[in-house]
Coordinates of C-alpha atoms in Angstrom, one line a residue:
M10 CA -37.3 55.7 33.3
S11 CA -36.5 52.0 32.8
G12 CA -39.2 51.7 30.1
F13 CA -37.9 54.7 28.1
R14 CA -37.1 53.8 24.5
L15 CA -35.7 56.3 22.0
R16 CA -37.3 55.5 18.6
P17 CA -34.5 55.1 16.0
T18 CA -36.3 57.6 13.7
T19 CA -36.1 60.2 16.6
G20 CA -32.4 59.2 17.2
V21 CA -31.6 59.9 13.5
L22 CA -33.3 63.3 13.6
V23 CA -31.5 64.2 16.9
L24 CA -28.2 63.3 15.2
A25 CA -29.1 65.4 12.1
C26 CA -30.1 68.3 14.4
S27 CA -26.8 68.1 16.3
L28 CA -25.0 68.1 12.9
Y29 CA -26.6 71.3 11.9
F30 CA -26.0 72.9 15.4
I31 CA -22.3 72.1 15.2
T32 CA -21.7 73.0 11.6
Y33 CA -23.4 76.4 12.0
V34 CA -21.3 77.0 15.1
D35 CA -18.2 76.3 13.1
R36 CA -19.5 78.6 10.2
V37 CA -20.2 81.6 12.3
N38 CA -17.7 81.4 15.2
I39 CA -15.3 83.5 13.2
A40 CA -17.8 86.3 13.0
T41 CA -17.8 86.7 16.8
A42 CA -14.0 86.3 16.9
A43 CA -13.5 88.7 14.0
G44 CA -12.8 91.8 16.2
A45 CA -10.1 90.0 18.1
I46 CA -8.6 88.4 15.0
K47 CA -8.7 91.7 13.1
A48 CA -6.8 93.5 15.9
E49 CA -4.2 90.8 16.5
L50 CA -3.5 90.0 12.8
H51 CA -3.9 93.6 11.6
L52 CA -6.6 92.9 9.0
S53 CA -8.9 95.4 7.2
N54 CA -12.7 95.0 6.8
T55 CA -12.1 93.9 3.2
E56 CA -9.7 91.1 4.4
I57 CA -12.2 90.0 7.1
G58 CA -14.8 89.9 4.3
L59 CA -12.5 87.7 2.2
T60 CA -12.0 85.4 5.2
F61 CA -15.8 85.1 5.6
S62 CA -16.0 84.4 1.9
A63 CA -13.3 81.7 1.9
F64 CA -15.6 79.2 3.6
A65 CA -18.4 80.0 1.2
V66 CA -16.4 79.9 -2.0
V67 CA -15.4 76.2 -1.5
Y68 CA -18.9 75.5 0.0
A69 CA -20.5 76.8 -3.2
V70 CA -18.2 75.3 -5.8
L71 CA -18.3 71.8 -4.2
M72 CA -21.9 71.8 -3.0
I73 CA -23.3 69.8 -5.9
A74 CA -20.3 67.4 -5.8
G75 CA -20.9 66.9 -2.1
G76 CA -24.6 66.1 -2.7
W77 CA -23.7 63.7 -5.5
I78 CA -21.2 61.9 -3.2
G79 CA -23.9 61.6 -0.5
D80 CA -26.3 60.0 -3.0
R81 CA -23.6 57.7 -4.5
F82 CA -21.8 56.5 -1.4
G83 CA -24.5 57.1 1.3
P84 CA -24.7 59.8 4.0
R85 CA -23.1 57.6 6.6
R86 CA -19.6 57.5 5.0
T87 CA -20.0 60.9 3.4
L88 CA -20.6 62.7 6.7
I89 CA -17.8 60.9 8.5
V90 CA -15.3 62.2 6.0
S91 CA -17.0 65.6 5.9
G92 CA -16.9 66.0 9.7
V93 CA -13.2 65.2 9.9
L94 CA -12.5 67.9 7.3
W95 CA -14.5 70.7 8.8
G96 CA -13.5 69.8 12.4
G97 CA -9.8 69.8 11.3
G98 CA -10.3 73.1 9.5
T99 CA -11.8 74.7 12.6
I100 CA -8.8 73.6 14.7
C101 CA -6.5 75.0 12.0
T102 CA -8.3 78.4 12.2
G103 CA -6.9 78.7 15.7
L104 CA -3.4 78.0 14.4
A105 CA -3.5 80.8 11.8
Q106 CA -0.7 83.4 12.1
G107 CA -1.9 85.8 9.3
F108 CA -4.4 86.4 6.6
A109 CA -3.1 83.5 4.4
G110 CA -3.4 80.9 7.1
L111 CA -6.8 82.2 8.2
F112 CA -8.0 82.1 4.6
A113 CA -6.7 78.5 4.0
S114 CA -8.3 77.2 7.2
R115 CA -11.7 78.6 6.3
L116 CA -11.3 77.0 2.9
L117 CA -10.9 73.6 4.6
V118 CA -14.0 74.2 6.8
G119 CA -15.9 75.0 3.6
L120 CA -14.6 71.8 1.9
G121 CA -15.8 69.7 4.8
E122 CA -19.2 71.4 5.1
S123 CA -20.0 71.4 1.4
A124 CA -21.4 67.8 1.8
S125 CA -22.9 68.3 5.3
S126 CA -26.2 70.0 4.5
P127 CA -27.1 67.8 1.4
G128 CA -25.8 64.8 3.3
A129 CA -28.0 65.4 6.3
S130 CA -31.0 66.0 4.1
R131 CA -30.2 62.8 2.2
A132 CA -29.9 60.9 5.5
L133 CA -33.4 61.9 6.5
V134 CA -35.1 60.6 3.3
P135 CA -35.5 56.9 4.2
W136 CA -36.1 57.8 7.8
T137 CA -38.9 60.4 7.4
P138 CA -42.5 60.1 6.2
T139 CA -43.2 62.5 3.3
N140 CA -45.8 64.6 5.2
R141 CA -43.3 65.1 8.0
R142 CA -40.4 66.3 5.9
G143 CA -41.2 70.0 6.4
F144 CA -41.3 69.5 10.1
A145 CA -38.0 67.5 10.1
Q146 CA -36.3 70.1 8.0
G147 CA -37.6 72.9 10.2
V148 CA -36.4 71.3 13.4
M149 CA -33.0 70.4 11.9
H150 CA -32.4 73.9 10.5
A151 CA -33.8 75.5 13.7
C152 CA -31.0 73.7 15.5
G153 CA -28.5 75.3 13.1
R154 CA -30.0 78.7 13.8
L155 CA -29.8 77.9 17.5
G156 CA -26.1 77.3 16.9
N157 CA -26.0 80.7 15.4
A158 CA -27.7 82.2 18.5
I159 CA -25.5 80.4 21.0
T160 CA -22.2 80.9 19.2
P161 CA -21.7 84.7 19.9
P162 CA -21.9 84.5 23.7
V163 CA -20.1 81.2 23.9
V164 CA -17.2 82.3 21.7
A165 CA -17.0 85.6 23.4
A166 CA -16.8 83.9 26.8
L167 CA -14.1 81.5 25.5
I168 CA -12.1 84.4 24.1
L169 CA -12.4 86.4 27.4
A170 CA -11.5 83.3 29.5
T171 CA -8.7 82.0 27.2
S172 CA -8.0 83.3 23.7
W173 CA -9.6 83.3 20.3
Q174 CA -7.2 80.5 19.3
M175 CA -8.4 78.2 22.1
A176 CA -12.0 78.8 21.2
F177 CA -11.4 77.3 17.8
F178 CA -9.5 74.4 19.2
L179 CA -12.3 73.4 21.5
L180 CA -15.0 73.8 18.9
G181 CA -13.1 71.7 16.4
A182 CA -12.7 69.0 19.0
A183 CA -16.5 69.0 19.5
S184 CA -17.0 68.4 15.7
L185 CA -14.7 65.4 15.8
A186 CA -16.6 63.9 18.7
W187 CA -19.9 64.2 16.7
V188 CA -18.2 62.2 13.9
L189 CA -17.6 59.3 16.3
V190 CA -21.2 59.2 17.5
W191 CA -22.5 59.4 13.9
A192 CA -20.3 56.5 12.7
W193 CA -21.5 54.4 15.6
Y194 CA -25.3 55.1 15.4
Y195 CA -26.4 55.9 11.8
R196 CA -27.2 53.4 9.0
D197 CA -28.2 54.3 5.5
D198 CA -30.9 51.6 5.4
P199 CA -33.3 51.7 8.4
R200 CA -33.6 47.9 8.1
Q201 CA -30.0 47.6 9.3
N202 CA -31.0 49.1 12.6
T203 CA -31.5 46.2 15.0
S204 CA -33.7 48.2 17.4
I205 CA -36.3 49.4 14.9
T206 CA -39.7 47.6 14.9
A207 CA -41.7 46.3 12.0
A208 CA -44.4 48.9 12.7
E209 CA -41.9 51.7 12.6
L210 CA -40.5 50.4 9.3
A211 CA -43.9 50.3 7.8
E212 CA -44.2 54.1 8.3
L213 CA -41.1 54.9 6.4
P214 CA -40.6 55.5 2.6
I215 CA -37.5 53.3 2.7
A216 CA -37.2 52.6 -1.0
E217 CA -36.9 56.3 -1.7
G218 CA -33.7 56.6 0.3
T219 CA -31.9 53.3 -0.1
V220 CA -31.9 53.1 -3.9
R221 CA -28.7 54.9 -5.0
V222 CA -27.5 53.7 -8.4
A223 CA -30.7 52.0 -9.8
V224 CA -32.2 55.3 -10.9
P225 CA -29.9 57.2 -13.3
M226 CA -29.3 60.9 -12.8
K227 CA -30.8 63.1 -15.5
W228 CA -28.7 66.2 -14.9
A229 CA -30.2 68.6 -17.4
K230 CA -33.7 67.8 -16.3
L231 CA -32.8 68.1 -12.6
L232 CA -31.1 71.4 -13.1
R233 CA -34.1 72.8 -15.0
T234 CA -36.5 71.6 -12.3
M235 CA -34.4 73.0 -9.5
M236 CA -33.5 76.4 -11.1
P237 CA -36.4 78.4 -9.5
V238 CA -35.6 76.9 -6.1
T239 CA -31.9 77.7 -6.5
L240 CA -32.6 81.3 -7.4
V241 CA -34.8 81.8 -4.3
S242 CA -32.1 80.1 -2.3
F243 CA -29.6 82.8 -3.5
C244 CA -31.9 85.6 -2.5
H245 CA -32.5 84.0 0.9
G246 CA -28.9 83.2 1.4
W247 CA -27.9 86.9 0.8
T248 CA -30.1 87.9 3.7
L249 CA -29.1 85.0 5.9
W250 CA -25.4 85.5 5.6
Y251 CA -25.7 89.3 6.0
F252 CA -27.0 88.5 9.4
L253 CA -24.7 85.7 10.3
N254 CA -21.5 87.3 9.1
W255 CA -21.9 90.9 10.2
M256 CA -24.2 91.2 13.3
P257 CA -21.4 91.1 15.9
L258 CA -19.5 93.8 14.0
F259 CA -22.6 95.8 13.4
F260 CA -23.4 96.0 17.1
S261 CA -19.8 96.7 17.9
N262 CA -19.0 99.3 15.2
N263 CA -22.4 100.9 14.6
E264 CA -23.8 100.8 18.1
G265 CA -20.6 101.0 20.0
L266 CA -21.0 97.9 22.1
D267 CA -18.2 95.9 23.6
L268 CA -17.5 92.2 22.8
K269 CA -19.8 90.8 25.5
H270 CA -22.8 93.0 24.7
S271 CA -22.4 92.8 20.9
A272 CA -22.4 89.0 21.3
L273 CA -25.6 89.1 23.4
F274 CA -27.5 91.4 21.1
S275 CA -26.4 89.3 18.0
S276 CA -27.6 86.2 19.9
G277 CA -31.0 87.7 20.4
V278 CA -31.3 88.4 16.6
F279 CA -30.3 84.8 15.8
L280 CA -32.9 83.4 18.3
G281 CA -35.5 85.1 16.1
G282 CA -34.2 83.1 13.2
T283 CA -34.3 79.9 15.2
L284 CA -38.0 80.3 15.9
G285 CA -38.7 81.2 12.3
T286 CA -36.9 78.2 10.9
M287 CA -38.9 75.8 13.1
L288 CA -42.2 77.4 12.3
G289 CA -41.7 77.6 8.6
G290 CA -41.5 73.8 8.2
A291 CA -44.4 73.2 10.6
I292 CA -46.7 75.7 8.8
S293 CA -45.8 74.3 5.4
D294 CA -46.6 70.7 6.5
W295 CA -49.8 71.8 8.2
H296 CA -50.9 73.6 4.9
Y297 CA -50.2 70.4 3.0
R298 CA -52.1 68.1 5.4
L299 CA -55.0 70.6 5.4
T300 CA -55.3 71.1 1.6
G301 CA -53.4 68.3 -0.1
N302 CA -51.9 70.9 -2.3
L303 CA -48.1 70.5 -2.1
R304 CA -47.4 73.3 -4.5
S305 CA -49.3 75.9 -2.4
A306 CA -48.0 74.5 0.9
R307 CA -44.4 75.1 -0.1
R308 CA -44.7 78.2 -2.3
T309 CA -47.0 80.3 0.0
V310 CA -44.6 80.1 2.9
I311 CA -41.6 80.7 0.8
V312 CA -43.1 83.9 -0.9
F313 CA -44.3 85.3 2.4
G314 CA -40.9 84.7 4.1
M315 CA -39.1 86.5 1.3
V316 CA -41.3 89.6 1.2
S317 CA -42.3 90.1 4.8
P318 CA -38.8 91.2 6.1
I319 CA -38.7 94.2 3.7
P320 CA -40.6 96.7 5.9
F321 CA -38.5 95.9 8.9
L322 CA -35.2 96.4 7.0
L323 CA -36.5 99.7 5.6
L324 CA -37.2 100.8 9.2
M325 CA -33.5 100.4 9.8
F326 CA -32.8 103.6 7.8
I327 CA -34.8 105.8 10.3
A328 CA -34.3 103.8 13.5
H329 CA -31.6 105.5 15.7
N330 CA -32.3 103.6 18.9
L331 CA -30.5 100.4 19.9
M332 CA -33.6 98.5 21.1
V333 CA -35.7 99.5 18.0
T334 CA -32.9 98.5 15.7
T335 CA -32.5 95.2 17.5
L336 CA -36.2 94.5 17.3
C337 CA -36.3 95.3 13.6
L338 CA -33.4 92.9 12.9
T339 CA -34.8 90.2 15.0
I340 CA -38.3 90.3 13.3
A341 CA -36.6 90.5 9.9
M342 CA -34.5 87.4 10.6
F343 CA -37.5 85.6 12.1
L344 CA -39.6 86.2 8.9
S345 CA -36.8 85.4 6.5
E346 CA -36.1 82.1 8.2
L347 CA -39.6 80.9 7.5
V348 CA -38.2 80.1 4.1
T349 CA -35.5 77.6 5.0
A350 CA -37.4 74.4 5.8
P351 CA -39.8 74.6 2.9
L352 CA -36.9 75.1 0.5
W353 CA -35.2 72.0 1.7
A354 CA -38.5 70.1 1.7
V355 CA -39.0 71.1 -1.9
A356 CA -35.7 69.5 -2.7
M357 CA -36.8 66.3 -1.1
D358 CA -40.2 66.5 -2.8
L359 CA -38.8 67.0 -6.2
A360 CA -36.1 64.3 -6.2
P361 CA -36.5 61.9 -3.3
R362 CA -34.2 59.3 -4.9
H363 CA -31.5 62.0 -5.6
S364 CA -32.3 64.3 -2.7
G365 CA -28.7 64.8 -1.7
T366 CA -27.9 66.2 -5.2
A367 CA -31.1 68.1 -5.5
G368 CA -30.6 69.7 -2.1
A369 CA -27.0 70.6 -3.1
V370 CA -28.3 72.2 -6.3
M371 CA -30.7 74.3 -4.3
N372 CA -28.2 75.1 -1.6
T373 CA -25.6 76.2 -4.2
G374 CA -27.7 79.4 -4.6
L375 CA -27.3 80.1 -0.9
A376 CA -23.6 79.2 -1.0
V377 CA -22.9 81.6 -3.9
A378 CA -24.6 84.4 -2.0
A379 CA -22.5 83.5 1.0
A380 CA -19.4 83.7 -1.1
V381 CA -20.2 87.0 -2.8
S382 CA -22.0 89.0 -0.2
P383 CA -19.1 89.2 2.4
I384 CA -16.7 90.7 -0.1
L385 CA -19.3 93.3 -1.3
V386 CA -20.4 94.2 2.2
G387 CA -16.9 94.5 3.5
W388 CA -15.9 96.7 0.5
L389 CA -19.0 98.9 1.0
L390 CA -18.2 99.3 4.6
D391 CA -14.6 100.4 3.8
V392 CA -15.6 102.7 1.0
T393 CA -18.7 104.4 2.6
G394 CA -18.1 103.9 6.3
S395 CA -21.8 103.2 6.6
W396 CA -24.1 100.2 6.8
N397 CA -26.8 101.8 4.7
A398 CA -25.4 100.8 1.3
S399 CA -25.3 97.1 2.3
L400 CA -28.9 97.3 3.7
I401 CA -30.1 98.7 0.3
V402 CA -28.5 95.8 -1.6
C403 CA -30.1 93.3 0.8
T404 CA -33.5 94.9 0.6
A405 CA -33.4 95.1 -3.2
I406 CA -32.6 91.4 -3.5
L407 CA -35.6 90.5 -1.4
V408 CA -37.8 92.7 -3.6
V409 CA -37.1 90.6 -6.7
S410 CA -37.2 87.2 -4.9
P411 CA -40.9 86.5 -5.4
L412 CA -40.4 86.2 -9.2
P413 CA -38.5 82.9 -9.1
A414 CA -40.4 81.8 -6.0
W415 CA -43.7 81.9 -7.9
L416 CA -42.2 79.3 -10.4
I417 CA -41.6 76.6 -7.8
R418 CA -43.6 73.5 -8.5
A419 CA -43.0 71.0 -5.6
D420 CA -45.9 68.9 -7.1
R421 CA -43.9 68.2 -10.3
P422 CA -40.9 65.9 -9.4
Y423 CA -38.2 65.9 -12.0
L424 CA -38.5 62.1 -12.7
G425 CA -42.3 62.3 -13.0
E426 CA -42.9 60.5 -9.7
V427 CA -46.4 60.6 -8.1
G428 CA -46.4 62.1 -4.6
P429 CA -48.2 60.3 -1.8
S430 CA -51.4 61.4 -0.3
P431 CA -51.2 63.4 2.9
A432 CA -53.4 60.8 4.5
A433 CA -50.8 58.1 3.8
P434 CA -47.5 59.2 5.3
G435 CA -45.8 55.9 4.7
T436 CA -46.6 55.6 1.0
V437 CA -43.6 54.9 -1.1
L438 CA -43.4 57.1 -4.2
A439 CA -44.2 55.2 -7.4
Q440 CA -42.0 55.9 -10.4
H441 CA -43.4 55.8 -14.0

């Protein structure tokens, strides 16, 4: 053990993975606690949906600004401030005494996390070879989905052992602890890390991630380039947040399970998403190394991941058995999550020097879906008393998703940069 050395590139990836794990815990913890909160604060399904949406509204509105801040000021400082905000918002959630306080607290969590995903993606650019970006994004987002999977039983256990308020206090404190470690370890420029070797530096596309203001932003061109990716992100986000927001209540209300068992079944569904997220990035990178065709490597996985869940969601309309229903939901989430890492890799491929902003533009689609879908789903539940209407909407969105997905061109960066060969992972992109 005395000879063990953690490569700085691995250390950065571990920190980014832990960021995703913690932020997704703080995003979805309220879903597991929703039953207890709803009963204690006397809220309707519509009000619960609005509370879910509060996070996503700010997250969507400020996503691009958060990405730009990460590009302009660097991910180190950006994520320090971001972490303090979302950690504080999580603690404030436990202090809420009614709908207004709960809503405001989730707005604060959304404010902090609006810069977290693009900031983490931006942090990886100078630390990750191009032909490993899909893998890195896959592992990072898989950790977020693992956070989804672990959150229901952990929050349920905390609520049963203490209270729903204490659950939010403890989770907020964990977020603030992450901020301290990030501030101590991460540097925007790998050359500032005293433990990195010259050989390790030679593998990295450092210039792509350390140049912040020398390459001007071309907003109109960037938005046009990212539009297909953003539309796909919206379609994907609708499905993702349908799962993340409503699974505990689905198993509780539709299947009649108690808090502990609804949390366990939800966790099983989310574990399917964790595996899908990790595999999607690895498959996309493997395709790229095998063929050298970046467009096909990203687009093929994305299209398949958007279409393949449809049959399993349709089976939900005729499945009246708990285990069959759970299996359908788990497979559907596994397949849909194949999309996540390739989408984020596309943002890095298309705009390596502005990857924080590009990632934010892409993720704005997901954030808008996260803001709109809880309100609609909550209203549909109150009006119809059934989950079928919300499933129809979710399935219909997946049906149309291949249209924008087919337009994604990861091989045409918005600044006209020339991508590296898959045989040369350390090649720095040349700009014309």
